[in-house]
Short mmCIF file of C-alpha atoms in Angstrom, two decimals:
data_model
loop_
_atom_site.label_atom_id
_atom_site.label_comp_id
_atom_site.label_asym_id
_atom_site.label_seq_id
_atom_site.Cartn_x
_atom_site.Cartn_y
_atom_site.Cartn_z
CA MET Z 5 25.71 -133.74 81.45
CA GLU Z 6 23.98 -136.46 79.41
CA ASP Z 7 23.95 -136.05 75.62
CA THR Z 8 20.31 -135.54 74.59
CA THR Z 9 20.83 -135.25 70.84
CA ASN Z 10 19.87 -138.86 70.15
CA THR Z 11 16.90 -138.60 72.50
CA VAL Z 12 15.51 -135.67 70.54
CA ALA Z 13 15.82 -137.58 67.28
CA VAL Z 14 14.23 -140.69 68.75
CA SER Z 15 11.31 -138.75 70.17
CA HIS Z 16 10.65 -137.06 66.85
CA ILE Z 17 10.85 -140.37 64.95
CA ALA Z 18 8.46 -142.00 67.42
CA LEU Z 19 5.93 -139.21 66.84
CA SER Z 20 6.19 -139.69 63.06
CA MET Z 21 5.99 -143.50 62.98
CA ALA Z 22 2.41 -143.38 61.71
CA LEU Z 23 3.60 -141.93 58.40
CA PRO Z 24 3.84 -144.46 55.53
CA ASN Z 25 7.62 -144.22 55.27
CA GLY Z 26 8.25 -143.96 58.97
CA LEU Z 27 10.53 -140.91 59.07
CA SER Z 28 9.42 -137.34 58.41
CA SER Z 29 11.34 -134.88 56.24
CA SER Z 30 12.11 -132.62 59.17
CA TYR Z 31 14.04 -135.30 61.04
CA LYS Z 32 17.51 -133.77 60.58
CA SER Z 33 16.43 -130.40 61.93
CA HIS Z 34 15.08 -132.05 65.08
CA ARG Z 35 18.45 -133.72 65.73
CA LYS Z 36 19.69 -130.19 66.42
CA SER Z 37 16.78 -129.20 68.67
CA GLN Z 38 17.44 -127.84 72.12
CA SER Z 39 17.20 -129.98 75.25
CA LEU Z 40 14.13 -127.99 76.38
CA ILE Z 41 12.12 -129.51 73.52
CA THR Z 42 13.43 -132.93 74.48
CA THR Z 43 12.17 -132.55 78.01
CA LYS Z 44 8.69 -131.61 76.82
CA ILE Z 45 8.46 -134.55 74.39
CA GLU Z 46 9.72 -137.01 77.01
CA SER Z 47 7.14 -135.84 79.51
CA ILE Z 48 4.37 -136.43 76.96
CA MET Z 49 5.55 -139.82 75.71
CA ASN Z 50 7.20 -141.26 78.85
CA LEU Z 51 9.76 -143.19 76.81
CA PRO Z 52 10.84 -146.49 78.41
CA TYR Z 53 14.15 -146.17 76.49
CA HIS Z 54 15.95 -142.85 76.20
CA LYS Z 55 19.20 -143.51 74.33
CA ILE Z 56 20.99 -146.46 72.80
CA LYS Z 57 24.61 -146.39 73.88
CA LYS Z 58 25.59 -150.04 73.81
CA VAL Z 59 24.62 -152.71 71.28
CA THR Z 60 25.40 -156.41 71.66
CA CYS Z 61 25.35 -158.76 68.68
CA LEU Z 62 24.79 -162.45 69.37
CA GLY Z 63 26.63 -164.34 66.62
CA SER Z 64 29.78 -163.43 64.70
CA GLY Z 65 29.05 -165.02 61.34
CA PHE Z 66 28.37 -163.59 57.89
CA VAL Z 67 25.52 -161.44 59.21
CA GLY Z 68 26.64 -160.47 62.69
CA GLY Z 69 30.27 -159.66 61.92
CA PRO Z 70 29.86 -157.27 58.95
CA THR Z 71 26.64 -155.70 60.32
CA SER Z 72 28.28 -154.90 63.65
CA ALA Z 73 31.45 -153.57 62.03
CA VAL Z 74 29.60 -151.10 59.81
CA MET Z 75 27.25 -150.04 62.62
CA ALA Z 76 30.20 -149.40 64.93
CA LEU Z 77 32.05 -147.42 62.26
CA LYS Z 78 29.16 -145.29 61.02
CA SER Z 79 27.13 -144.55 64.16
CA ASP Z 80 27.69 -143.25 67.68
CA VAL Z 81 26.97 -146.57 69.44
CA GLU Z 82 29.42 -149.04 70.93
CA VAL Z 83 29.01 -152.57 69.54
CA THR Z 84 30.16 -155.79 71.19
CA VAL Z 85 30.01 -159.02 69.18
CA VAL Z 86 29.85 -162.24 71.19
CA ASP Z 87 30.03 -165.88 70.20
CA ILE Z 88 30.35 -169.24 71.94
CA SER Z 89 33.33 -170.07 69.71
CA SER Z 90 36.52 -168.77 71.35
CA GLU Z 91 38.44 -169.67 68.18
CA ARG Z 92 36.20 -167.49 66.03
CA ILE Z 93 36.34 -164.56 68.46
CA ALA Z 94 40.14 -164.84 68.57
CA ALA Z 95 40.18 -164.59 64.78
CA TRP Z 96 37.97 -161.48 64.86
CA ASN Z 97 40.47 -159.94 67.29
CA SER Z 98 43.40 -160.78 65.00
CA MET Z 99 44.63 -159.43 61.66
CA VAL Z 100 43.25 -162.52 59.86
CA LEU Z 101 39.46 -162.36 60.05
CA PRO Z 102 37.43 -165.61 60.11
CA ILE Z 103 35.32 -164.62 57.08
CA TYR Z 104 36.14 -162.93 53.81
CA GLU Z 105 34.22 -160.03 52.27
CA PRO Z 106 35.84 -157.35 50.10
CA ASP Z 107 37.02 -154.40 52.25
CA LEU Z 108 35.59 -155.83 55.48
CA ASP Z 109 39.06 -156.10 57.00
CA SER Z 110 39.77 -152.36 56.86
CA ILE Z 111 36.39 -151.49 58.34
CA VAL Z 112 36.93 -153.93 61.21
CA TYR Z 113 40.49 -152.71 61.86
CA THR Z 114 39.38 -149.08 61.96
CA ALA Z 115 36.34 -149.58 64.19
CA ARG Z 116 38.04 -152.17 66.40
CA ASP Z 117 41.51 -150.67 66.81
CA GLY Z 118 40.79 -146.99 66.31
CA SER Z 119 43.38 -146.64 63.55
CA THR Z 120 44.53 -148.05 60.24
CA PRO Z 121 46.28 -151.44 60.43
CA PRO Z 122 50.07 -151.77 60.49
CA GLY Z 123 51.42 -151.67 56.97
CA GLY Z 124 48.31 -149.90 55.65
CA HIS Z 125 45.80 -151.44 53.24
CA ILE Z 126 46.04 -153.40 50.02
CA PRO Z 127 46.63 -151.26 46.89
CA GLY Z 128 43.51 -149.51 45.68
CA GLN Z 129 41.53 -150.23 48.85
CA GLU Z 130 41.65 -146.62 50.05
CA ASN Z 131 40.07 -145.42 46.80
CA ARG Z 132 37.35 -148.09 46.88
CA LEU Z 133 36.41 -147.37 50.49
CA SER Z 134 36.58 -143.63 49.92
CA SER Z 135 34.08 -144.03 47.08
CA LEU Z 136 31.85 -145.84 49.58
CA GLY Z 137 32.04 -142.91 51.98
CA VAL Z 138 34.39 -144.65 54.44
CA ASP Z 139 37.39 -142.74 55.80
CA ILE Z 140 40.00 -145.34 56.75
CA MET Z 141 42.93 -142.94 56.59
CA GLN Z 142 42.14 -140.99 59.73
CA THR Z 143 45.00 -141.29 62.19
CA PHE Z 144 42.94 -142.21 65.25
CA ARG Z 145 39.37 -142.69 66.44
CA GLN Z 146 37.98 -144.14 69.63
CA PRO Z 147 37.48 -147.91 69.25
CA THR Z 148 33.77 -148.76 69.14
CA LEU Z 149 33.84 -152.42 68.03
CA PHE Z 150 34.64 -155.24 70.43
CA PHE Z 151 34.66 -159.03 70.22
CA SER Z 152 34.20 -161.24 73.26
CA THR Z 153 33.18 -164.66 74.55
CA ASP Z 154 31.69 -163.18 77.74
CA ILE Z 155 28.14 -163.49 76.46
CA GLU Z 156 26.28 -162.88 79.72
CA LYS Z 157 28.16 -159.69 80.54
CA ALA Z 158 27.61 -158.28 77.04
CA ILE Z 159 23.89 -159.07 77.21
CA ASP Z 160 23.42 -157.46 80.61
CA GLU Z 161 25.27 -154.27 79.61
CA ALA Z 162 23.44 -153.85 76.30
CA ASP Z 163 20.61 -151.45 75.59
CA LEU Z 164 19.81 -153.22 72.32
CA ILE Z 165 20.62 -156.79 71.25
CA LEU Z 166 20.96 -158.01 67.67
CA VAL Z 167 20.13 -161.71 67.36
CA CYS Z 168 22.31 -162.92 64.49
CA VAL Z 169 22.71 -166.57 65.45
CA ASN Z 170 22.79 -169.34 62.87
CA THR Z 171 19.50 -170.82 61.62
CA PRO Z 172 20.71 -173.74 59.49
CA THR Z 173 18.47 -175.98 57.43
CA LYS Z 174 17.22 -178.90 59.52
CA SER Z 175 19.27 -182.05 59.00
CA ASP Z 176 16.75 -184.44 60.55
CA GLY Z 177 13.21 -184.72 61.86
CA VAL Z 178 10.11 -183.04 60.46
CA GLY Z 179 11.13 -180.50 57.84
CA LYS Z 180 14.48 -182.17 57.15
CA GLY Z 181 16.27 -180.49 54.26
CA ALA Z 182 13.89 -177.53 54.09
CA GLY Z 183 12.84 -176.15 57.49
CA ALA Z 184 14.92 -173.83 59.65
CA ASP Z 185 16.57 -175.13 62.82
CA LEU Z 186 15.65 -172.53 65.45
CA SER Z 187 17.44 -174.14 68.40
CA PHE Z 188 20.13 -171.42 68.48
CA VAL Z 189 17.49 -168.69 68.41
CA GLU Z 190 15.66 -170.25 71.36
CA ALA Z 191 18.87 -170.78 73.33
CA ALA Z 192 19.89 -167.15 72.77
CA THR Z 193 16.44 -165.92 73.81
CA ARG Z 194 16.47 -167.91 77.04
CA THR Z 195 19.93 -166.59 77.90
CA ILE Z 196 18.79 -163.01 77.31
CA ALA Z 197 15.81 -163.49 79.63
CA ARG Z 198 17.91 -165.15 82.32
CA VAL Z 199 20.74 -162.61 82.60
CA SER Z 200 19.05 -159.30 81.78
CA THR Z 201 18.56 -157.07 84.82
CA ARG Z 202 16.96 -154.14 82.95
CA SER Z 203 14.66 -153.56 79.99
CA LYS Z 204 16.07 -154.08 76.49
CA ILE Z 205 15.22 -154.00 72.82
CA ILE Z 206 15.67 -157.36 71.06
CA VAL Z 207 16.23 -157.22 67.31
CA GLU Z 208 15.60 -160.33 65.25
CA LYS Z 209 18.04 -160.32 62.30
CA SER Z 210 18.52 -164.03 61.59
CA THR Z 211 16.50 -165.48 58.72
CA VAL Z 212 13.56 -167.14 60.47
CA PRO Z 213 10.02 -168.36 59.69
CA CYS Z 214 7.23 -165.82 59.98
CA ARG Z 215 5.95 -165.24 63.54
CA THR Z 216 9.20 -166.39 65.14
CA ALA Z 217 9.13 -163.03 66.96
CA ARG Z 218 6.01 -164.25 68.75
CA SER Z 219 7.93 -167.25 70.12
CA ILE Z 220 10.76 -164.96 71.20
CA ARG Z 221 8.34 -162.65 72.99
CA GLU Z 222 6.63 -165.53 74.80
CA ILE Z 223 9.93 -167.01 76.02
CA LEU Z 224 11.18 -163.61 77.18
CA SER Z 225 7.91 -162.80 78.94
CA ALA Z 226 7.77 -166.15 80.71
CA ASN Z 227 11.37 -165.97 81.96
CA ALA Z 228 12.07 -162.27 82.48
CA GLN Z 229 13.13 -160.97 85.86
CA ILE Z 230 10.65 -158.80 87.76
CA GLY Z 231 10.46 -155.30 86.30
CA VAL Z 232 12.35 -156.17 83.12
CA HIS Z 233 10.53 -155.39 79.87
CA PHE Z 234 11.48 -156.51 76.36
CA ASP Z 235 10.38 -155.16 73.00
CA VAL Z 236 11.03 -157.40 70.01
CA LEU Z 237 11.71 -155.94 66.56
CA SER Z 238 12.22 -157.61 63.20
CA ASN Z 239 15.07 -156.04 61.23
CA PRO Z 240 15.86 -158.61 58.51
CA GLU Z 241 19.17 -158.49 56.66
CA PHE Z 242 19.23 -158.26 52.89
CA LEU Z 243 22.95 -158.80 52.40
CA ALA Z 244 24.41 -160.57 49.41
CA GLU Z 245 27.62 -162.44 50.07
CA GLY Z 246 30.41 -160.81 48.10
CA THR Z 247 28.89 -157.33 48.37
CA ALA Z 248 27.98 -157.27 52.06
CA VAL Z 249 29.98 -154.14 52.91
CA LYS Z 250 28.45 -152.16 50.06
CA ASP Z 251 24.98 -153.51 50.92
CA LEU Z 252 25.40 -152.32 54.51
CA LEU Z 253 26.75 -148.90 53.61
CA PHE Z 254 24.22 -148.26 50.84
CA PRO Z 255 21.20 -150.50 51.52
CA ASP Z 256 18.23 -150.55 49.14
CA ARG Z 257 16.05 -150.42 52.22
CA ILE Z 258 16.12 -150.89 55.99
CA ILE Z 259 13.03 -152.75 57.20
CA ILE Z 260 12.02 -152.38 60.85
CA GLY Z 261 8.96 -154.24 62.08
CA SER Z 262 7.35 -153.68 65.45
CA LEU Z 263 4.12 -154.30 67.31
CA PRO Z 264 1.58 -151.44 67.04
CA THR Z 265 2.10 -150.48 70.69
CA SER Z 266 3.58 -147.33 72.16
CA SER Z 267 6.71 -149.09 73.40
CA GLY Z 268 7.01 -151.07 70.17
CA ARG Z 269 7.00 -147.91 68.06
CA GLN Z 270 9.45 -146.24 70.42
CA ALA Z 271 11.80 -149.22 70.16
CA ALA Z 272 11.59 -149.08 66.37
CA ALA Z 273 12.34 -145.36 66.47
CA LEU Z 274 15.49 -145.94 68.47
CA LEU Z 275 16.79 -148.48 65.96
CA ALA Z 276 15.82 -146.18 63.08
CA ALA Z 277 17.80 -143.36 64.71
CA ILE Z 278 20.96 -145.49 64.65
CA TYR Z 279 20.59 -146.36 60.97
CA SER Z 280 19.70 -142.78 60.05
CA GLN Z 281 23.26 -141.71 60.87
CA TRP Z 282 24.35 -143.10 57.49
CA VAL Z 283 21.22 -144.32 55.67
CA PRO Z 284 18.89 -141.83 53.90
CA GLU Z 285 15.60 -141.43 55.72
CA ASP Z 286 13.46 -142.49 52.78
CA ARG Z 287 15.14 -145.90 52.82
CA ILE Z 288 14.22 -146.63 56.44
CA ILE Z 289 10.81 -148.30 56.31
CA THR Z 290 8.74 -149.17 59.38
CA MET Z 291 5.96 -151.72 59.29
CA ASN Z 292 4.04 -154.46 61.05
CA LEU Z 293 6.26 -156.98 62.87
CA TRP Z 294 4.96 -159.92 60.85
CA SER Z 295 5.21 -158.04 57.56
CA ALA Z 296 8.90 -157.41 58.25
CA GLU Z 297 9.55 -161.10 58.88
CA LEU Z 298 7.66 -162.14 55.76
CA SER Z 299 9.38 -159.48 53.61
CA LYS Z 300 12.69 -161.27 54.03
CA LEU Z 301 11.28 -164.70 53.16
CA ALA Z 302 9.35 -163.30 50.20
CA ALA Z 303 12.46 -161.58 48.82
CA ASN Z 304 14.45 -164.82 49.13
CA ALA Z 305 11.73 -166.77 47.34
CA MET Z 306 11.49 -164.29 44.48
CA LEU Z 307 15.25 -164.25 43.97
CA ALA Z 308 15.37 -168.06 44.08
CA GLN Z 309 12.60 -168.21 41.47
CA ARG Z 310 14.62 -166.04 39.09
CA ILE Z 311 17.76 -168.14 39.50
CA SER Z 312 15.78 -171.37 39.14
CA SER Z 313 14.09 -170.03 36.00
CA VAL Z 314 17.36 -169.21 34.26
CA ASN Z 315 18.86 -172.53 35.40
CA ALA Z 316 15.87 -174.32 33.86
CA LEU Z 317 16.47 -172.34 30.66
CA SER Z 318 20.08 -173.52 30.68
CA ALA Z 319 18.90 -177.11 30.31
CA ILE Z 320 16.72 -176.15 27.33
CA CYS Z 321 19.63 -174.24 25.78
CA GLU Z 322 21.92 -177.24 26.04
CA ALA Z 323 19.31 -179.41 24.32
CA THR Z 324 18.49 -176.98 21.52
CA GLY Z 325 21.81 -175.31 20.76
CA ALA Z 326 20.79 -171.95 22.21
CA ASN Z 327 23.17 -169.95 24.39
CA VAL Z 328 21.83 -169.19 27.88
CA GLU Z 329 23.98 -166.06 28.14
CA GLU Z 330 22.36 -164.64 25.01
CA VAL Z 331 18.87 -165.69 26.06
CA SER Z 332 19.16 -164.21 29.56
CA HIS Z 333 20.60 -160.99 28.14
CA ALA Z 334 17.67 -160.67 25.74
CA CYS Z 335 15.16 -161.29 28.53
CA GLY Z 336 16.91 -158.87 30.87
CA LEU Z 337 16.52 -156.02 28.39
CA ASP Z 338 12.78 -156.13 29.03
CA SER Z 339 12.13 -153.37 31.59
CA ARG Z 340 9.48 -155.53 33.25
CA ILE Z 341 12.07 -158.24 33.94
CA GLY Z 342 15.47 -156.54 34.30
CA PRO Z 343 18.92 -158.15 34.20
CA GLY Z 344 19.40 -158.94 37.89
CA MET Z 345 19.89 -162.53 39.05
CA LEU Z 346 19.72 -163.99 35.54
CA LYS Z 347 23.08 -165.78 35.53
CA ALA Z 348 22.86 -169.53 35.04
CA GLY Z 349 25.03 -171.68 37.26
CA PRO Z 350 25.54 -175.19 38.61
CA GLY Z 351 23.15 -174.53 41.49
CA PHE Z 352 22.95 -171.92 44.23
CA GLY Z 353 24.02 -171.96 47.86
CA GLY Z 354 22.72 -170.42 51.05
CA ARG Z 355 19.31 -171.21 52.53
CA GLN Z 356 17.40 -173.41 50.07
CA VAL Z 357 14.03 -171.92 49.10
CA LEU Z 358 13.43 -174.12 46.04
CA PRO Z 359 15.47 -177.22 46.93
CA ASN Z 360 14.04 -179.56 44.27
CA SER Z 361 14.95 -177.39 41.27
CA ASN Z 362 18.33 -176.58 42.78
CA GLU Z 363 19.21 -180.23 43.37
CA TYR Z 364 18.06 -181.05 39.84
CA GLN Z 365 20.50 -178.50 38.38
CA LYS Z 366 23.40 -179.96 40.36
CA LEU Z 367 22.49 -183.53 39.39
CA ARG Z 368 22.10 -182.54 35.75
CA PHE Z 369 25.57 -180.96 35.64
CA THR Z 370 27.04 -184.01 37.42
CA LYS Z 371 25.54 -186.37 34.82
CA ARG Z 372 26.86 -184.22 31.99
CA ILE Z 373 30.38 -184.42 33.40
CA ILE Z 374 30.17 -188.19 33.83
CA SER Z 375 28.82 -188.61 30.30
CA CYS Z 376 31.58 -186.53 28.73
CA LEU Z 377 34.24 -188.47 30.62
CA TYR Z 378 33.14 -191.66 28.86
CA HIS Z 379 30.63 -192.64 31.57
CA ASN Z 380 33.44 -193.54 33.95
CA LEU Z 381 35.15 -191.52 36.69
CA ALA Z 382 36.92 -194.38 38.45
CA GLY Z 383 40.59 -193.59 38.91
CA LYS Z 384 40.31 -190.19 37.22
CA LYS Z 385 41.34 -186.92 38.81
CA LEU Z 386 38.92 -183.99 38.78
CA ALA Z 387 40.04 -180.51 39.82
CA ILE Z 388 37.36 -178.44 41.54
CA LEU Z 389 38.08 -174.72 41.16
CA GLY Z 390 36.12 -172.83 43.79
CA PHE Z 391 34.36 -174.06 46.92
CA ALA Z 392 32.54 -170.92 48.10
CA PHE Z 393 29.00 -170.74 46.76
CA LYS Z 394 29.82 -167.47 44.94
CA LYS Z 395 32.84 -165.26 44.38
CA ASN Z 396 34.08 -162.58 46.79
CA THR Z 397 33.00 -164.48 49.88
CA SER Z 398 34.27 -167.36 51.98
CA ASP Z 399 30.72 -168.55 52.69
CA THR Z 400 30.32 -172.25 51.86
CA ARG Z 401 26.86 -172.90 53.28
CA GLU Z 402 25.16 -175.44 50.99
CA SER Z 403 27.60 -174.62 48.19
CA PRO Z 404 27.10 -176.64 44.96
CA ALA Z 405 30.73 -177.72 45.31
CA ILE Z 406 29.80 -179.88 48.30
CA THR Z 407 27.39 -181.93 46.20
CA PHE Z 408 29.80 -182.23 43.27
CA VAL Z 409 32.66 -183.48 45.44
CA LYS Z 410 30.46 -186.11 47.09
CA ASN Z 411 29.03 -187.20 43.73
CA PHE Z 412 32.47 -187.57 42.15
CA VAL Z 413 33.88 -189.48 45.13
CA SER Z 414 30.91 -191.85 45.00
CA GLU Z 415 31.94 -192.54 41.37
CA LYS Z 416 35.45 -193.46 42.66
CA ALA Z 417 37.14 -190.34 41.30
CA HIS Z 418 40.03 -188.52 42.97
CA VAL Z 419 39.01 -184.90 43.70
CA ALA Z 420 41.43 -181.99 44.15
CA ILE Z 421 39.91 -178.77 45.53
CA TYR Z 422 41.19 -175.20 45.40
CA ASP Z 423 39.54 -171.97 46.54
CA PRO Z 424 41.44 -168.69 47.05
CA LYS Z 425 39.49 -167.65 50.16
CA VAL Z 426 38.13 -170.83 51.77
CA GLY Z 427 40.49 -172.56 54.19
CA GLU Z 428 41.15 -176.28 54.31
CA GLU Z 429 39.47 -176.76 57.69
CA GLN Z 430 36.27 -175.13 56.44
CA ILE Z 431 36.22 -177.37 53.38
CA TRP Z 432 36.64 -180.53 55.44
CA LYS Z 433 33.97 -179.32 57.88
CA GLU Z 434 31.48 -179.13 55.01
CA LEU Z 435 32.42 -182.53 53.62
CA VAL Z 436 32.72 -184.78 56.66
CA SER Z 437 31.23 -185.04 60.13
CA ASP Z 438 34.19 -186.34 62.11
CA LYS Z 439 37.97 -186.91 61.92
CA GLU Z 440 37.56 -190.63 61.21
CA ASP Z 441 35.59 -189.87 58.04
CA ARG Z 442 38.22 -187.34 57.03
CA GLU Z 443 41.03 -189.88 57.27
CA ASN Z 444 39.04 -192.36 55.18
CA LEU Z 445 38.40 -189.76 52.49
CA LYS Z 446 41.93 -188.37 52.27
CA CYS Z 447 42.79 -191.02 49.69
CA ASN Z 448 40.03 -189.61 47.47
CA ILE Z 449 40.04 -185.89 48.32
CA GLU Z 450 42.85 -183.37 48.60
CA VAL Z 451 42.70 -179.65 49.35
CA CYS Z 452 45.33 -177.77 47.37
CA LYS Z 453 47.17 -174.51 47.97
CA SER Z 454 47.00 -173.43 44.33
CA ALA Z 455 44.93 -173.99 41.22
CA TYR Z 456 47.99 -175.44 39.48
CA ALA Z 457 48.43 -178.08 42.17
CA ALA Z 458 44.76 -179.03 41.84
CA CYS Z 459 44.98 -179.27 38.03
CA ASP Z 460 48.29 -181.15 37.93
CA GLY Z 461 47.62 -184.52 36.27
CA ALA Z 462 43.86 -183.94 36.19
CA ASP Z 463 41.54 -185.40 33.57
CA ALA Z 464 39.07 -182.55 33.96
CA VAL Z 465 38.69 -179.12 35.54
CA VAL Z 466 35.29 -178.15 36.96
CA VAL Z 467 34.81 -174.41 37.55
CA VAL Z 468 32.27 -174.13 40.36
CA THR Z 469 32.87 -170.61 41.69
CA GLU Z 470 33.23 -167.58 39.42
CA TRP Z 471 36.40 -166.20 41.01
CA ASP Z 472 38.06 -163.59 38.77
CA GLU Z 473 41.38 -165.42 38.80
CA PHE Z 474 39.87 -168.43 36.99
CA SER Z 475 38.45 -166.43 34.09
CA ASN Z 476 40.37 -166.01 30.83
CA LYS Z 477 38.01 -163.30 29.60
CA LEU Z 478 39.06 -159.66 29.49
CA CYS Z 479 37.41 -157.81 32.37
CA PRO Z 480 36.02 -154.39 31.35
CA GLU Z 481 35.93 -153.23 34.95
CA LYS Z 482 39.03 -151.29 35.99
CA ARG Z 483 39.36 -152.58 39.50
CA ILE Z 484 41.64 -154.81 41.52
CA PRO Z 485 40.11 -158.29 41.97
CA ALA Z 486 39.73 -159.81 45.42
CA ASP Z 487 42.63 -162.14 44.66
CA GLY Z 488 44.97 -159.16 44.19
CA GLY Z 489 45.11 -159.41 40.40
CA ARG Z 490 46.28 -162.99 39.84
CA LYS Z 491 45.06 -164.74 36.72
CA LEU Z 492 45.22 -168.47 36.05
CA ASP Z 493 47.60 -169.32 33.18
CA TRP Z 494 45.52 -171.80 31.24
CA THR Z 495 48.45 -172.59 28.93
CA ARG Z 496 50.34 -173.84 31.98
CA VAL Z 497 47.28 -175.79 33.11
CA ALA Z 498 46.94 -177.46 29.69
CA ALA Z 499 50.55 -178.63 29.78
CA ARG Z 500 50.06 -180.34 33.15
CA MET Z 501 46.80 -182.21 32.49
CA ARG Z 502 46.14 -185.66 31.06
CA LYS Z 503 44.84 -185.89 27.49
CA PRO Z 504 42.17 -185.44 26.39
CA SER Z 505 41.75 -182.49 28.76
CA PHE Z 506 38.23 -181.37 29.71
CA VAL Z 507 37.04 -178.10 31.21
CA PHE Z 508 33.52 -177.87 32.60
CA ASP Z 509 32.54 -174.23 33.01
CA GLY Z 510 29.72 -174.04 35.54
CA ARG Z 511 29.69 -170.24 35.61
CA ASN Z 512 30.21 -169.16 31.98
CA ILE Z 513 33.31 -167.18 32.90
CA LEU Z 514 35.60 -168.77 30.31
CA ASP Z 515 36.28 -167.94 26.67
CA ALA Z 516 35.74 -171.39 25.19
CA ALA Z 517 37.43 -170.57 21.88
CA LYS Z 518 40.67 -169.59 23.60
CA LEU Z 519 40.68 -172.79 25.64
CA GLU Z 520 39.89 -174.96 22.62
CA ALA Z 521 42.89 -173.40 20.87
CA LEU Z 522 45.00 -174.80 23.73
CA GLY Z 523 43.58 -178.28 23.16
CA PHE Z 524 40.84 -178.31 25.80
CA GLN Z 525 37.43 -179.82 25.26
CA VAL Z 526 35.07 -177.28 26.82
CA GLU Z 527 31.58 -177.88 28.16
CA ALA Z 528 29.71 -174.85 29.54
CA ILE Z 529 26.47 -174.60 31.46
CA GLY Z 530 23.59 -173.53 29.22
CA ARG Z 531 25.42 -174.22 25.97
CA ALA Z 532 25.33 -177.24 23.67
CA GLY Z 533 28.37 -179.45 24.12
CA ARG Z 534 30.74 -180.89 21.55
CA ALA Z 535 28.47 -183.91 21.09
CA GLN Z 536 25.60 -181.67 19.98
CA THR Z 537 26.45 -178.74 17.73
CA LEU Z 538 24.05 -176.06 16.60
CA TRP Z 539 23.27 -178.13 13.49
CA GLY Z 540 23.29 -181.46 15.29
#
């Protein structure tokens, strides 16, 4: 006998979609309603979709992988993640995942394998995940997460498809350096239309320009097989790299946009029913399809404006003798402003919303480094600590480190790179386009296995990513860092560097006084350097 529990919930949500917050307060009670009520509601509404059993995710990157893992673990659906890269899928099926996010590994192992991994979890991980409401210590559960390269089969079997393909910044043509490249979205859409033999719900999760859903709908409509119907939803992701698992388990909000049609609202209700299995109802918000798309872009722009503002303040602080950490703290105490996203840095990564101000910050920090090193980098070794664009992630998309490395190499410096979670192949992929370029650059760039190897014989250390292991400050948080608790011994670093030894702190994670006591000359973002004191 078919399980009708989800159908009851979906029907009730569909009837309540006109409410401002989408879900009514009596939703949970209706999940327990009898099948007789279900039959009556179905006869009234004539739902084109009755129950979501199988979900397919197109794309296994920083959005698709974590999103699918949490959905598979926390809901009653079966999720298959597909990708054209057999190497990436093989990694997802192994014990060494292709991306790093704190605690993602245990969630994947549990949902994918149905049990805890051999040898258990890293110390403290059980407590952290338990505090997040995740039980990873259960002895066995039915596997509900799968990874495959058989894209067409996964599409045809799915009831709902998450489109999580890459939408990189355009590298050429109109919109170069700013616009989104939607070629992967279009290719995925055409494949869906070609292989689907029954109606499906298509969920747009990739970051895309507003009204991209219209293009998706037109392509699907023009190429669909006879009798196959598609409803397109916008369900943008609001994940922050480094906290993706927490963001998925406890989201600030779930946005679901649909067309104001009967089938559109029903499709949105089905997706809402999946999320409602672990997300509070008042955080699931339904809205206009175009509003949902624009909400993601607007949020990105507002966050970028805050970061750009504090980065602009850092330049003023360096010129006046103010301390950007103190200024941002004072501003953040204002309840109208708040403390979030007010950390100055050498530039930000990810999709560029305000590229001009971001590039200016990176160029400004580059010039400061060159100036402090006597206006000459030729023949000097610079150690780059951190290549990911922020800590607790292996994401390197448009990381500031990429620009710094290229700038230093153009000045004829030798650059040594170390990052605890970014592999050598990923670093080279970001820096060069082909193997010939890599061979030519190997005399100027090396990727090191440790921070000590990178700093050995260096003239300067440039801290680009705020990994805990690089900081010499006491951490008030009683937790185990992502690196397992290692801390860089700066005394050892000082003994191995050339003199004078410079440290350029792009993240304000270092105690300058402690380093200066070891003989370092320290330059920090948003603080006046040694050439300009407070009284200078």
